[in-house]
mmCIF file of C-alpha atoms in Angstrom:
data_model
loop_
_atom_site.group_PDB
_atom_site.id
_atom_site.type_symbol
_atom_site.label_atom_id
_atom_site.label_comp_id
_atom_site.label_asym_id
_atom_site.label_seq_id
_atom_site.Cartn_x
_atom_site.Cartn_y
_atom_site.Cartn_z
ATOM 1 C CA MET I 73 -87.202 60.872 32.225
ATOM 2 C CA LYS I 74 -86.443 60.249 27.794
ATOM 3 C CA ARG I 75 -82.533 61.588 28.336
ATOM 4 C CA LEU I 76 -82.100 58.787 31.236
ATOM 5 C CA LEU I 77 -83.338 55.918 29.322
ATOM 6 C CA ILE I 78 -80.726 57.210 26.593
ATOM 7 C CA PHE I 79 -78.363 57.299 28.657
ATOM 8 C CA LEU I 80 -78.936 53.899 30.437
ATOM 9 C CA ALA I 81 -79.167 52.211 26.654
ATOM 10 C CA VAL I 82 -75.626 53.879 26.095
ATOM 11 C CA ILE I 83 -74.385 51.959 29.126
ATOM 12 C CA ALA I 84 -75.351 49.013 27.915
ATOM 13 C CA GLY I 85 -73.900 49.224 24.606
ATOM 14 C CA ILE I 86 -70.479 49.935 26.245
ATOM 15 C CA GLY I 87 -70.946 46.796 28.583
ATOM 16 C CA LEU I 88 -72.093 44.677 25.496
ATOM 17 C CA THR I 89 -68.989 46.048 23.374
ATOM 18 C CA ALA I 90 -66.649 45.410 26.369
ATOM 19 C CA ALA I 91 -67.659 41.815 27.136
ATOM 20 C CA LYS I 92 -67.630 41.129 23.210
ATOM 21 C CA LEU I 93 -63.751 42.446 23.348
ATOM 22 C CA LEU I 94 -62.856 40.647 25.851
ATOM 23 C CA ASP I 95 -64.141 37.455 24.933
ATOM 24 C CA ASN I 96 -62.548 38.065 21.963
ATOM 25 C CA LYS I 97 -58.765 38.574 23.828
ATOM 26 C CA GLU I 98 -59.694 35.523 25.521
ATOM 27 C CA LYS I 99 -59.879 33.671 22.104
ATOM 28 C CA THR I 100 -57.151 35.407 20.364
ATOM 29 C CA ALA I 101 -54.927 34.512 23.325
ATOM 30 C CA GLN I 102 -55.606 30.387 22.885
ATOM 31 C CA LYS I 103 -54.852 30.462 19.625
ATOM 32 C CA VAL I 104 -51.370 32.165 19.903
ATOM 33 C CA TYR I 105 -48.236 29.763 19.968
ATOM 34 C CA ILE I 106 -46.743 29.376 23.573
ATOM 35 C CA PRO I 107 -43.054 27.244 22.868
ATOM 36 C CA ASP I 108 -41.889 24.716 24.454
ATOM 37 C CA THR I 109 -39.792 25.477 26.996
ATOM 38 C CA ASP I 110 -38.449 22.220 27.342
ATOM 39 C CA PRO I 111 -38.455 20.388 23.889
ATOM 40 C CA LYS I 112 -37.255 16.922 23.488
ATOM 41 C CA VAL I 113 -35.034 15.638 20.629
ATOM 42 C CA GLY I 114 -35.800 12.178 18.994
ATOM 43 C CA VAL I 115 -32.658 10.502 19.158
ATOM 44 C CA LYS I 116 -31.569 6.505 18.593
ATOM 45 C CA VAL I 117 -30.028 4.681 21.705
ATOM 46 C CA ALA I 118 -28.058 1.121 22.192
ATOM 47 C CA VAL I 119 -27.179 0.091 25.286
ATOM 48 C CA ALA I 120 -23.598 -0.143 26.679
ATOM 49 C CA GLU I 121 -23.204 -4.203 27.143
ATOM 50 C CA ILE I 122 -20.324 -6.663 28.003
ATOM 51 C CA ARG I 123 -19.443 -8.905 24.273
ATOM 52 C CA ARG I 124 -17.040 -10.430 22.581
ATOM 53 C CA LEU I 125 -14.833 -8.203 20.747
ATOM 54 C CA SER I 126 -13.398 -9.456 17.371
ATOM 55 C CA GLN I 127 -12.273 -8.002 14.673
ATOM 56 C CA GLU I 128 -12.571 -8.641 10.766
ATOM 57 C CA ALA I 129 -11.797 -6.583 8.034
ATOM 58 C CA SER I 130 -11.035 -7.396 4.680
ATOM 59 C CA PHE I 131 -8.551 -5.689 2.532
ATOM 60 C CA LEU I 132 -8.086 -5.314 -1.092
ATOM 61 C CA GLY I 133 -4.483 -5.403 -3.076
ATOM 62 C CA SER I 134 -2.682 -6.384 -6.253
ATOM 63 C CA PHE I 135 -0.325 -8.669 -7.272
ATOM 64 C CA THR I 136 3.045 -7.363 -8.738
ATOM 65 C CA PRO I 137 5.935 -9.530 -9.785
ATOM 66 C CA ASN I 138 8.882 -11.271 -7.331
ATOM 67 C CA ARG I 139 11.592 -9.770 -9.528
ATOM 68 C CA LYS I 140 11.427 -7.967 -12.732
ATOM 69 C CA VAL I 141 14.125 -6.312 -14.929
ATOM 70 C CA GLU I 142 15.080 -4.813 -17.801
ATOM 71 C CA ILE I 143 17.603 -6.175 -19.394
ATOM 72 C CA ARG I 144 20.817 -3.937 -21.223
ATOM 73 C CA PRO I 145 23.830 -4.441 -22.794
ATOM 74 C CA GLN I 146 27.205 -4.013 -21.320
ATOM 75 C CA ALA I 147 28.648 -3.679 -24.858
ATOM 76 C CA GLY I 148 27.265 -1.832 -28.107
ATOM 77 C CA GLY I 149 27.431 -3.567 -31.513
ATOM 78 C CA GLU I 150 24.685 -5.395 -33.809
ATOM 79 C CA ILE I 151 22.829 -7.864 -32.719
ATOM 80 C CA VAL I 152 23.589 -11.124 -34.675
ATOM 81 C CA ARG I 153 21.132 -13.882 -32.709
ATOM 82 C CA LEU I 154 18.131 -12.938 -30.665
ATOM 83 C CA ASN I 155 16.405 -16.082 -29.132
ATOM 84 C CA ILE I 156 13.531 -14.644 -27.586
ATOM 85 C CA GLU I 157 10.100 -13.587 -28.106
ATOM 86 C CA GLU I 158 7.520 -11.925 -25.969
ATOM 87 C CA GLY I 159 5.572 -14.440 -23.646
ATOM 88 C CA GLN I 160 8.392 -17.030 -24.028
ATOM 89 C CA PHE I 161 9.884 -18.340 -20.894
ATOM 90 C CA VAL I 162 13.472 -18.431 -20.227
ATOM 91 C CA LYS I 163 15.869 -20.137 -17.697
ATOM 92 C CA ALA I 164 18.444 -18.160 -15.430
ATOM 93 C CA GLY I 165 21.308 -18.367 -17.458
ATOM 94 C CA GLN I 166 20.066 -18.816 -21.040
ATOM 95 C CA LEU I 167 21.336 -17.117 -23.775
ATOM 96 C CA ILE I 168 19.278 -14.002 -24.939
ATOM 97 C CA ALA I 169 20.668 -12.276 -27.662
ATOM 98 C CA LYS I 170 24.572 -11.951 -28.946
ATOM 99 C CA LEU I 171 26.259 -8.916 -30.410
ATOM 100 C CA ASP I 172 28.597 -8.733 -33.402
ATOM 101 C CA ASP I 173 32.104 -9.549 -31.508
ATOM 102 C CA GLU I 174 34.893 -10.340 -34.327
ATOM 103 C CA GLN I 175 36.361 -6.882 -34.412
ATOM 104 C CA LEU I 176 37.186 -7.914 -30.436
ATOM 105 C CA ARG I 177 38.248 -11.493 -31.626
ATOM 106 C CA TYR I 178 40.773 -9.656 -33.798
ATOM 107 C CA GLN I 179 42.190 -7.733 -31.132
ATOM 108 C CA ILE I 180 42.471 -10.537 -29.301
ATOM 109 C CA GLU I 181 44.391 -12.407 -31.609
ATOM 110 C CA ALA I 182 46.959 -9.549 -32.101
ATOM 111 C CA ALA I 183 47.494 -8.672 -28.385
ATOM 112 C CA GLN I 184 48.218 -12.617 -28.061
ATOM 113 C CA VAL I 185 50.892 -12.369 -30.873
ATOM 114 C CA THR I 186 52.244 -9.047 -29.566
ATOM 115 C CA LEU I 187 52.774 -10.994 -26.194
ATOM 116 C CA GLU I 188 54.158 -14.059 -27.608
ATOM 117 C CA GLY I 189 56.772 -11.385 -28.947
ATOM 118 C CA TYR I 190 57.411 -10.098 -25.344
ATOM 119 C CA GLN I 191 57.832 -13.499 -24.090
ATOM 120 C CA ASN I 192 60.226 -14.668 -26.613
ATOM 121 C CA ASP I 193 62.024 -11.240 -25.981
ATOM 122 C CA LEU I 194 62.129 -12.274 -22.477
ATOM 123 C CA LYS I 195 63.973 -15.745 -22.713
ATOM 124 C CA ARG I 196 66.562 -13.767 -24.415
ATOM 125 C CA TYR I 197 66.727 -11.064 -22.275
ATOM 126 C CA GLU I 198 67.221 -13.331 -19.360
ATOM 127 C CA VAL I 199 70.609 -15.549 -21.364
ATOM 128 C CA LEU I 200 71.975 -12.255 -22.046
ATOM 129 C CA VAL I 201 71.451 -10.586 -18.741
ATOM 130 C CA LYS I 202 73.218 -13.432 -16.925
ATOM 131 C CA GLY I 203 76.042 -12.627 -19.466
ATOM 132 C CA ASP I 204 75.727 -8.942 -18.966
ATOM 133 C CA ALA I 205 75.559 -8.442 -22.585
ATOM 134 C CA VAL I 206 72.289 -6.390 -22.087
ATOM 135 C CA PRO I 207 71.363 -3.972 -19.171
ATOM 136 C CA ALA I 208 68.720 -5.218 -16.757
ATOM 137 C CA VAL I 209 66.568 -2.996 -17.721
ATOM 138 C CA ASN I 210 65.899 -4.303 -20.623
ATOM 139 C CA LEU I 211 64.779 -7.025 -18.589
ATOM 140 C CA GLU I 212 62.248 -5.493 -16.182
ATOM 141 C CA ARG I 213 60.823 -3.599 -19.323
ATOM 142 C CA THR I 214 59.722 -6.577 -21.193
ATOM 143 C CA GLN I 215 58.411 -8.231 -17.873
ATOM 144 C CA LEU I 216 56.136 -4.965 -17.584
ATOM 145 C CA SER I 217 54.896 -5.193 -21.288
ATOM 146 C CA ILE I 218 53.780 -8.905 -20.401
ATOM 147 C CA ARG I 219 51.893 -7.967 -17.925
ATOM 148 C CA SER I 220 50.111 -4.845 -19.483
ATOM 149 C CA THR I 221 49.332 -7.340 -22.614
ATOM 150 C CA GLU I 222 48.250 -9.900 -20.291
ATOM 151 C CA ALA I 223 45.609 -7.421 -18.776
ATOM 152 C CA GLN I 224 44.409 -6.015 -22.169
ATOM 153 C CA ILE I 225 43.781 -9.914 -23.337
ATOM 154 C CA LYS I 226 41.707 -10.137 -20.413
ATOM 155 C CA GLN I 227 39.949 -6.868 -21.058
ATOM 156 C CA LEU I 228 39.154 -8.112 -24.583
ATOM 157 C CA LYS I 229 37.963 -10.987 -23.437
ATOM 158 C CA LYS I 230 35.515 -9.675 -20.814
ATOM 159 C CA GLN I 231 34.387 -7.320 -23.807
ATOM 160 C CA VAL I 232 33.452 -10.467 -25.713
ATOM 161 C CA ALA I 233 31.985 -12.314 -22.764
ATOM 162 C CA ASN I 234 29.482 -9.262 -22.380
ATOM 163 C CA THR I 235 28.645 -9.587 -26.457
ATOM 164 C CA SER I 236 26.183 -12.373 -25.159
ATOM 165 C CA ILE I 237 23.119 -11.506 -23.157
ATOM 166 C CA ILE I 238 22.241 -14.016 -20.810
ATOM 167 C CA ALA I 239 18.779 -14.257 -18.398
ATOM 168 C CA PRO I 240 19.667 -13.091 -15.111
ATOM 169 C CA PHE I 241 16.652 -15.217 -13.460
ATOM 170 C CA SER I 242 13.763 -17.563 -14.439
ATOM 171 C CA GLY I 243 10.942 -15.695 -15.878
ATOM 172 C CA ILE I 244 8.812 -14.776 -18.365
ATOM 173 C CA VAL I 245 9.659 -11.883 -21.246
ATOM 174 C CA THR I 246 7.085 -9.836 -20.770
ATOM 175 C CA ALA I 247 8.441 -7.168 -23.788
ATOM 176 C CA LYS I 248 10.998 -7.452 -26.615
ATOM 177 C CA MET I 249 12.333 -3.951 -27.902
ATOM 178 C CA VAL I 250 15.023 -4.928 -30.187
ATOM 179 C CA GLU I 251 15.269 -7.013 -33.387
ATOM 180 C CA LYS I 252 17.624 -9.064 -34.928
ATOM 181 C CA GLY I 253 20.259 -6.429 -36.838
ATOM 182 C CA SER I 254 19.555 -3.526 -34.979
ATOM 183 C CA VAL I 255 22.490 -2.115 -33.486
ATOM 184 C CA VAL I 256 22.521 -1.190 -29.550
ATOM 185 C CA SER I 257 24.882 0.605 -27.717
ATOM 186 C CA ILE I 258 25.882 0.248 -24.034
ATOM 187 C CA GLY I 259 22.629 0.495 -21.949
ATOM 188 C CA THR I 260 20.004 0.158 -24.745
ATOM 189 C CA PRO I 261 17.115 -1.514 -23.287
ATOM 190 C CA MET I 262 16.569 -4.867 -25.184
ATOM 191 C CA ALA I 263 14.180 -6.839 -23.261
ATOM 192 C CA GLU I 264 11.934 -7.225 -20.058
ATOM 193 C CA ILE I 265 12.246 -10.101 -17.702
ATOM 194 C CA THR I 266 9.269 -10.788 -15.498
ATOM 195 C CA ASP I 267 9.562 -13.769 -12.197
ATOM 196 C CA ILE I 268 5.931 -14.304 -11.020
ATOM 197 C CA SER I 269 7.011 -17.728 -9.530
ATOM 198 C CA LEU I 270 6.082 -15.799 -6.598
ATOM 199 C CA LEU I 271 4.062 -12.695 -6.387
ATOM 200 C CA LYS I 272 3.257 -10.164 -3.644
ATOM 201 C CA LEU I 273 0.204 -8.979 -2.782
ATOM 202 C CA VAL I 274 0.569 -5.690 -1.731
ATOM 203 C CA VAL I 275 -2.088 -3.707 0.478
ATOM 204 C CA ASN I 276 -2.535 -0.689 2.257
ATOM 205 C CA ILE I 277 -3.758 -1.213 5.812
ATOM 206 C CA PRO I 278 -5.331 1.280 8.103
ATOM 207 C CA GLU I 279 -3.365 2.598 11.167
ATOM 208 C CA LYS I 280 -5.753 0.874 13.247
ATOM 209 C CA SER I 281 -5.137 -2.451 12.036
ATOM 210 C CA VAL I 282 -1.426 -2.404 11.047
ATOM 211 C CA ASN I 283 -0.169 -3.513 14.362
ATOM 212 C CA GLU I 284 -2.099 -7.278 13.178
ATOM 213 C CA PHE I 285 0.497 -7.443 10.746
ATOM 214 C CA ARG I 286 3.909 -9.169 11.589
ATOM 215 C CA ASN I 287 6.499 -10.568 9.430
ATOM 216 C CA GLY I 288 6.394 -14.309 8.655
ATOM 217 C CA LYS I 289 2.434 -14.397 9.749
ATOM 218 C CA THR I 290 0.247 -16.595 7.320
ATOM 219 C CA ILE I 291 -2.286 -14.820 5.702
ATOM 220 C CA GLY I 292 -5.403 -16.424 3.493
ATOM 221 C CA ILE I 293 -5.912 -14.738 -0.070
ATOM 222 C CA LYS I 294 -8.889 -14.803 -2.083
ATOM 223 C CA THR I 295 -9.099 -13.832 -5.626
ATOM 224 C CA ASP I 296 -11.943 -13.161 -8.224
ATOM 225 C CA VAL I 297 -10.206 -14.787 -10.958
ATOM 226 C CA TYR I 298 -10.206 -18.404 -9.039
ATOM 227 C CA PRO I 299 -12.974 -17.729 -6.051
ATOM 228 C CA ASP I 300 -13.059 -21.379 -4.882
ATOM 229 C CA ALA I 301 -9.139 -21.299 -4.783
ATOM 230 C CA ASP I 302 -7.625 -20.757 -1.479
ATOM 231 C CA PHE I 303 -4.283 -19.065 -1.620
ATOM 232 C CA LYS I 304 -1.804 -19.075 1.346
ATOM 233 C CA GLY I 305 0.914 -16.180 2.038
ATOM 234 C CA LYS I 306 3.135 -14.705 4.644
ATOM 235 C CA VAL I 307 3.599 -11.752 5.444
ATOM 236 C CA THR I 308 7.240 -10.574 3.937
ATOM 237 C CA MET I 309 7.206 -6.548 4.768
ATOM 238 C CA VAL I 310 5.149 -3.996 6.664
ATOM 239 C CA SER I 311 6.163 -0.463 5.971
ATOM 240 C CA ALA I 312 7.859 1.461 8.442
ATOM 241 C CA GLU I 313 6.222 5.005 7.416
ATOM 242 C CA GLY I 314 2.315 5.626 6.287
ATOM 243 C CA ASP I 315 0.972 7.551 3.774
ATOM 244 C CA ASP I 316 -0.774 10.900 4.416
ATOM 245 C CA ALA I 317 -4.512 8.684 5.028
ATOM 246 C CA HIS I 318 -2.376 6.679 7.483
ATOM 247 C CA ASN I 319 -2.203 3.939 5.515
ATOM 248 C CA TYR I 320 0.869 1.625 5.999
ATOM 249 C CA PRO I 321 1.278 -0.664 2.492
ATOM 250 C CA VAL I 322 1.866 -4.687 3.629
ATOM 251 C CA GLU I 323 3.767 -7.051 1.344
ATOM 252 C CA ILE I 324 2.425 -10.666 1.054
ATOM 253 C CA THR I 325 4.587 -13.087 -0.827
ATOM 254 C CA VAL I 326 2.579 -15.998 -2.097
ATOM 255 C CA GLN I 327 3.598 -19.565 -4.023
ATOM 256 C CA ASN I 328 2.157 -19.000 -7.738
ATOM 257 C CA SER I 329 0.218 -22.329 -8.700
ATOM 258 C CA GLN I 330 0.289 -24.083 -11.654
ATOM 259 C CA LYS I 331 -3.169 -25.314 -11.350
ATOM 260 C CA ASN I 332 -4.529 -22.033 -10.840
ATOM 261 C CA PRO I 333 -2.090 -19.617 -11.830
ATOM 262 C CA LEU I 334 -1.363 -15.760 -11.045
ATOM 263 C CA LYS I 335 -0.539 -13.104 -13.092
ATOM 264 C CA ALA I 336 0.700 -9.747 -12.100
ATOM 265 C CA GLY I 337 -1.429 -7.464 -11.697
ATOM 266 C CA MET I 338 -4.715 -9.495 -10.891
ATOM 267 C CA TYR I 339 -6.506 -8.420 -7.505
ATOM 268 C CA GLY I 340 -6.089 -10.152 -4.223
ATOM 269 C CA SER I 341 -7.931 -9.809 -1.003
ATOM 270 C CA ILE I 342 -7.048 -11.060 2.449
ATOM 271 C CA ALA I 343 -9.466 -11.224 5.419
ATOM 272 C CA ASN I 344 -7.681 -10.429 8.658
ATOM 273 C CA THR I 345 -9.509 -12.176 11.675
ATOM 274 C CA GLY I 346 -8.004 -11.944 14.902
ATOM 275 C CA GLU I 347 -9.427 -11.740 18.354
ATOM 276 C CA VAL I 348 -8.764 -8.503 19.375
ATOM 277 C CA LYS I 349 -10.221 -9.091 23.798
ATOM 278 C CA GLY I 350 -12.372 -11.542 25.277
ATOM 279 C CA GLU I 351 -15.449 -10.324 27.026
ATOM 280 C CA ALA I 352 -15.277 -6.424 27.341
ATOM 281 C CA LEU I 353 -17.667 -3.520 27.975
ATOM 282 C CA ALA I 354 -18.410 -2.009 24.462
ATOM 283 C CA VAL I 355 -20.577 0.460 22.616
ATOM 284 C CA PRO I 356 -21.348 1.109 19.149
ATOM 285 C CA ARG I 357 -19.012 3.035 16.931
ATOM 286 C CA GLN I 358 -21.684 5.643 16.300
ATOM 287 C CA ALA I 359 -21.727 6.596 20.343
ATOM 288 C CA ILE I 360 -18.688 8.185 20.110
ATOM 289 C CA THR I 361 -18.228 11.541 19.761
ATOM 290 C CA GLY I 362 -15.425 14.597 20.493
ATOM 291 C CA SER I 363 -11.957 13.796 19.530
ATOM 292 C CA ALA I 364 -9.628 10.627 19.089
ATOM 293 C CA LYS I 365 -7.467 12.203 22.277
ATOM 294 C CA GLN I 366 -11.014 13.111 24.177
ATOM 295 C CA PRO I 367 -13.467 10.987 23.240
ATOM 296 C CA GLN I 368 -17.395 11.395 24.526
ATOM 297 C CA VAL I 369 -20.764 10.091 24.303
ATOM 298 C CA TYR I 370 -24.380 11.219 25.240
ATOM 299 C CA VAL I 371 -25.922 9.153 28.072
ATOM 300 C CA VAL I 372 -29.187 8.860 28.371
ATOM 301 C CA GLU I 373 -30.376 9.262 31.823
ATOM 302 C CA ASN I 374 -34.168 10.572 33.172
ATOM 303 C CA GLY I 375 -35.077 11.299 29.698
ATOM 304 C CA LYS I 376 -32.273 13.895 29.298
ATOM 305 C CA ALA I 377 -28.889 13.473 27.286
ATOM 306 C CA ASN I 378 -25.841 13.935 29.827
ATOM 307 C CA MET I 379 -22.646 13.975 28.267
ATOM 308 C CA ARG I 380 -19.621 12.059 29.765
ATOM 309 C CA ASP I 381 -15.755 11.708 28.804
ATOM 310 C CA VAL I 382 -15.035 8.058 28.027
ATOM 311 C CA ALA I 383 -11.779 6.037 28.127
ATOM 312 C CA ILE I 384 -11.685 3.633 24.416
ATOM 313 C CA GLY I 385 -9.782 0.650 24.341
ATOM 314 C CA ALA I 386 -9.652 -2.112 21.410
ATOM 315 C CA THR I 387 -11.765 -1.056 18.465
ATOM 316 C CA THR I 388 -13.556 -3.332 15.929
ATOM 317 C CA ASN I 389 -15.259 -2.368 12.417
ATOM 318 C CA GLU I 390 -18.534 -1.937 15.181
ATOM 319 C CA PHE I 391 -17.534 -1.292 18.100
ATOM 320 C CA TYR I 392 -15.282 0.439 20.810
ATOM 321 C CA GLU I 393 -14.245 -0.972 23.785
ATOM 322 C CA ILE I 394 -14.694 1.186 26.767
ATOM 323 C CA THR I 395 -12.295 1.282 29.850
ATOM 324 C CA LYS I 396 -13.875 4.030 31.712
ATOM 325 C CA GLY I 397 -16.729 6.476 31.610
ATOM 326 C CA LEU I 398 -19.603 4.144 31.325
ATOM 327 C CA LYS I 399 -20.973 0.841 32.856
ATOM 328 C CA ALA I 400 -23.252 -2.190 31.755
ATOM 329 C CA GLY I 401 -26.640 -1.185 30.833
ATOM 330 C CA ASP I 402 -26.207 2.787 30.325
ATOM 331 C CA LYS I 403 -28.409 4.299 27.276
ATOM 332 C CA VAL I 404 -26.076 5.915 25.193
ATOM 333 C CA VAL I 405 -26.998 7.912 21.943
ATOM 334 C CA THR I 406 -25.772 6.312 18.471
ATOM 335 C CA SER I 407 -27.712 9.044 16.223
ATOM 336 C CA GLY I 408 -28.836 12.616 16.475
ATOM 337 C CA GLN I 409 -25.896 13.628 18.299
ATOM 338 C CA ILE I 410 -25.863 16.829 16.673
ATOM 339 C CA ASN I 411 -28.914 18.124 17.828
ATOM 340 C CA LEU I 412 -27.857 17.849 21.469
ATOM 341 C CA GLN I 413 -26.314 19.459 24.136
ATOM 342 C CA ASN I 414 -25.272 18.478 27.676
ATOM 343 C CA GLY I 415 -28.507 18.362 29.563
ATOM 344 C CA THR I 416 -31.096 18.235 26.244
ATOM 345 C CA SER I 417 -34.437 16.304 26.796
ATOM 346 C CA VAL I 418 -34.291 13.614 24.706
ATOM 347 C CA VAL I 419 -36.695 10.880 23.521
ATOM 348 C CA ALA I 420 -35.783 7.224 22.230
ATOM 349 C CA GLN I 421 -37.384 6.473 18.606
#
């Protein structure tokens, strides 16, 4: 009897232990993390809708002078007169400097004496040849000597003219490299003249906007120096070649103002505003993924992000026109695409 009681007690202990273990297993199983087989990714969305597309972009550039030239003499010698100072305005044809031409004038005088002698010989030979007193060849040689001396005199006079350094156009003397008494040779830099009666605003235009610029188009220009002044310029050059960043230099010529004078090197900006298209289906630029050749968007349908191929038309700073692949009312993902794959469950935040 005693053994039976002991056996029953052991059986009861085993049962209690098994029940406790089973209960602990259930509690442990409840604490174990079970991953969601269909997680939802938070994204931002926008609605594809019909809107009026217009493009407005501001481009910054700097003014360059209409013309700038470094004055270099075509003759050499000592500067005996210098009529300019930095900052001075000079007119076209105005004498800038004068080089010593004394020796050249002496050579001209000597050549003229020689020429006079040949001319006297010519008169005598003409008389003598008629009387067969001298050969005709002497007459021909004298005629050639006269022509040669006349050419020599013309050359010397040209050299004398080159000793007068004149301004090729009206402008401001922006640099003076010599002083009176300096000895210069042919090609020595003497001064720099800058013409700012017209200025050229040079701006780099990105590839997407360069076709909005045409030669002769009038452009409004603003400056930080005169924020309340409106300048008007005309497009005079659109580069045929862009740089490595696909920017194209565009040159806009503007008439300088006496009331608000501009200087070379100042900054100017243009606002290029033009209607790209009328009413068109458009989405924010952030919605476009993929490459330029194969643009794509994620469209949210029934809680999932589905990738679609689209075709892009006109572009502005904020929107892309969609010509194929979407319809008005479609919800497109504008943020969070990096976490998406085709068919990923999403929730709009």
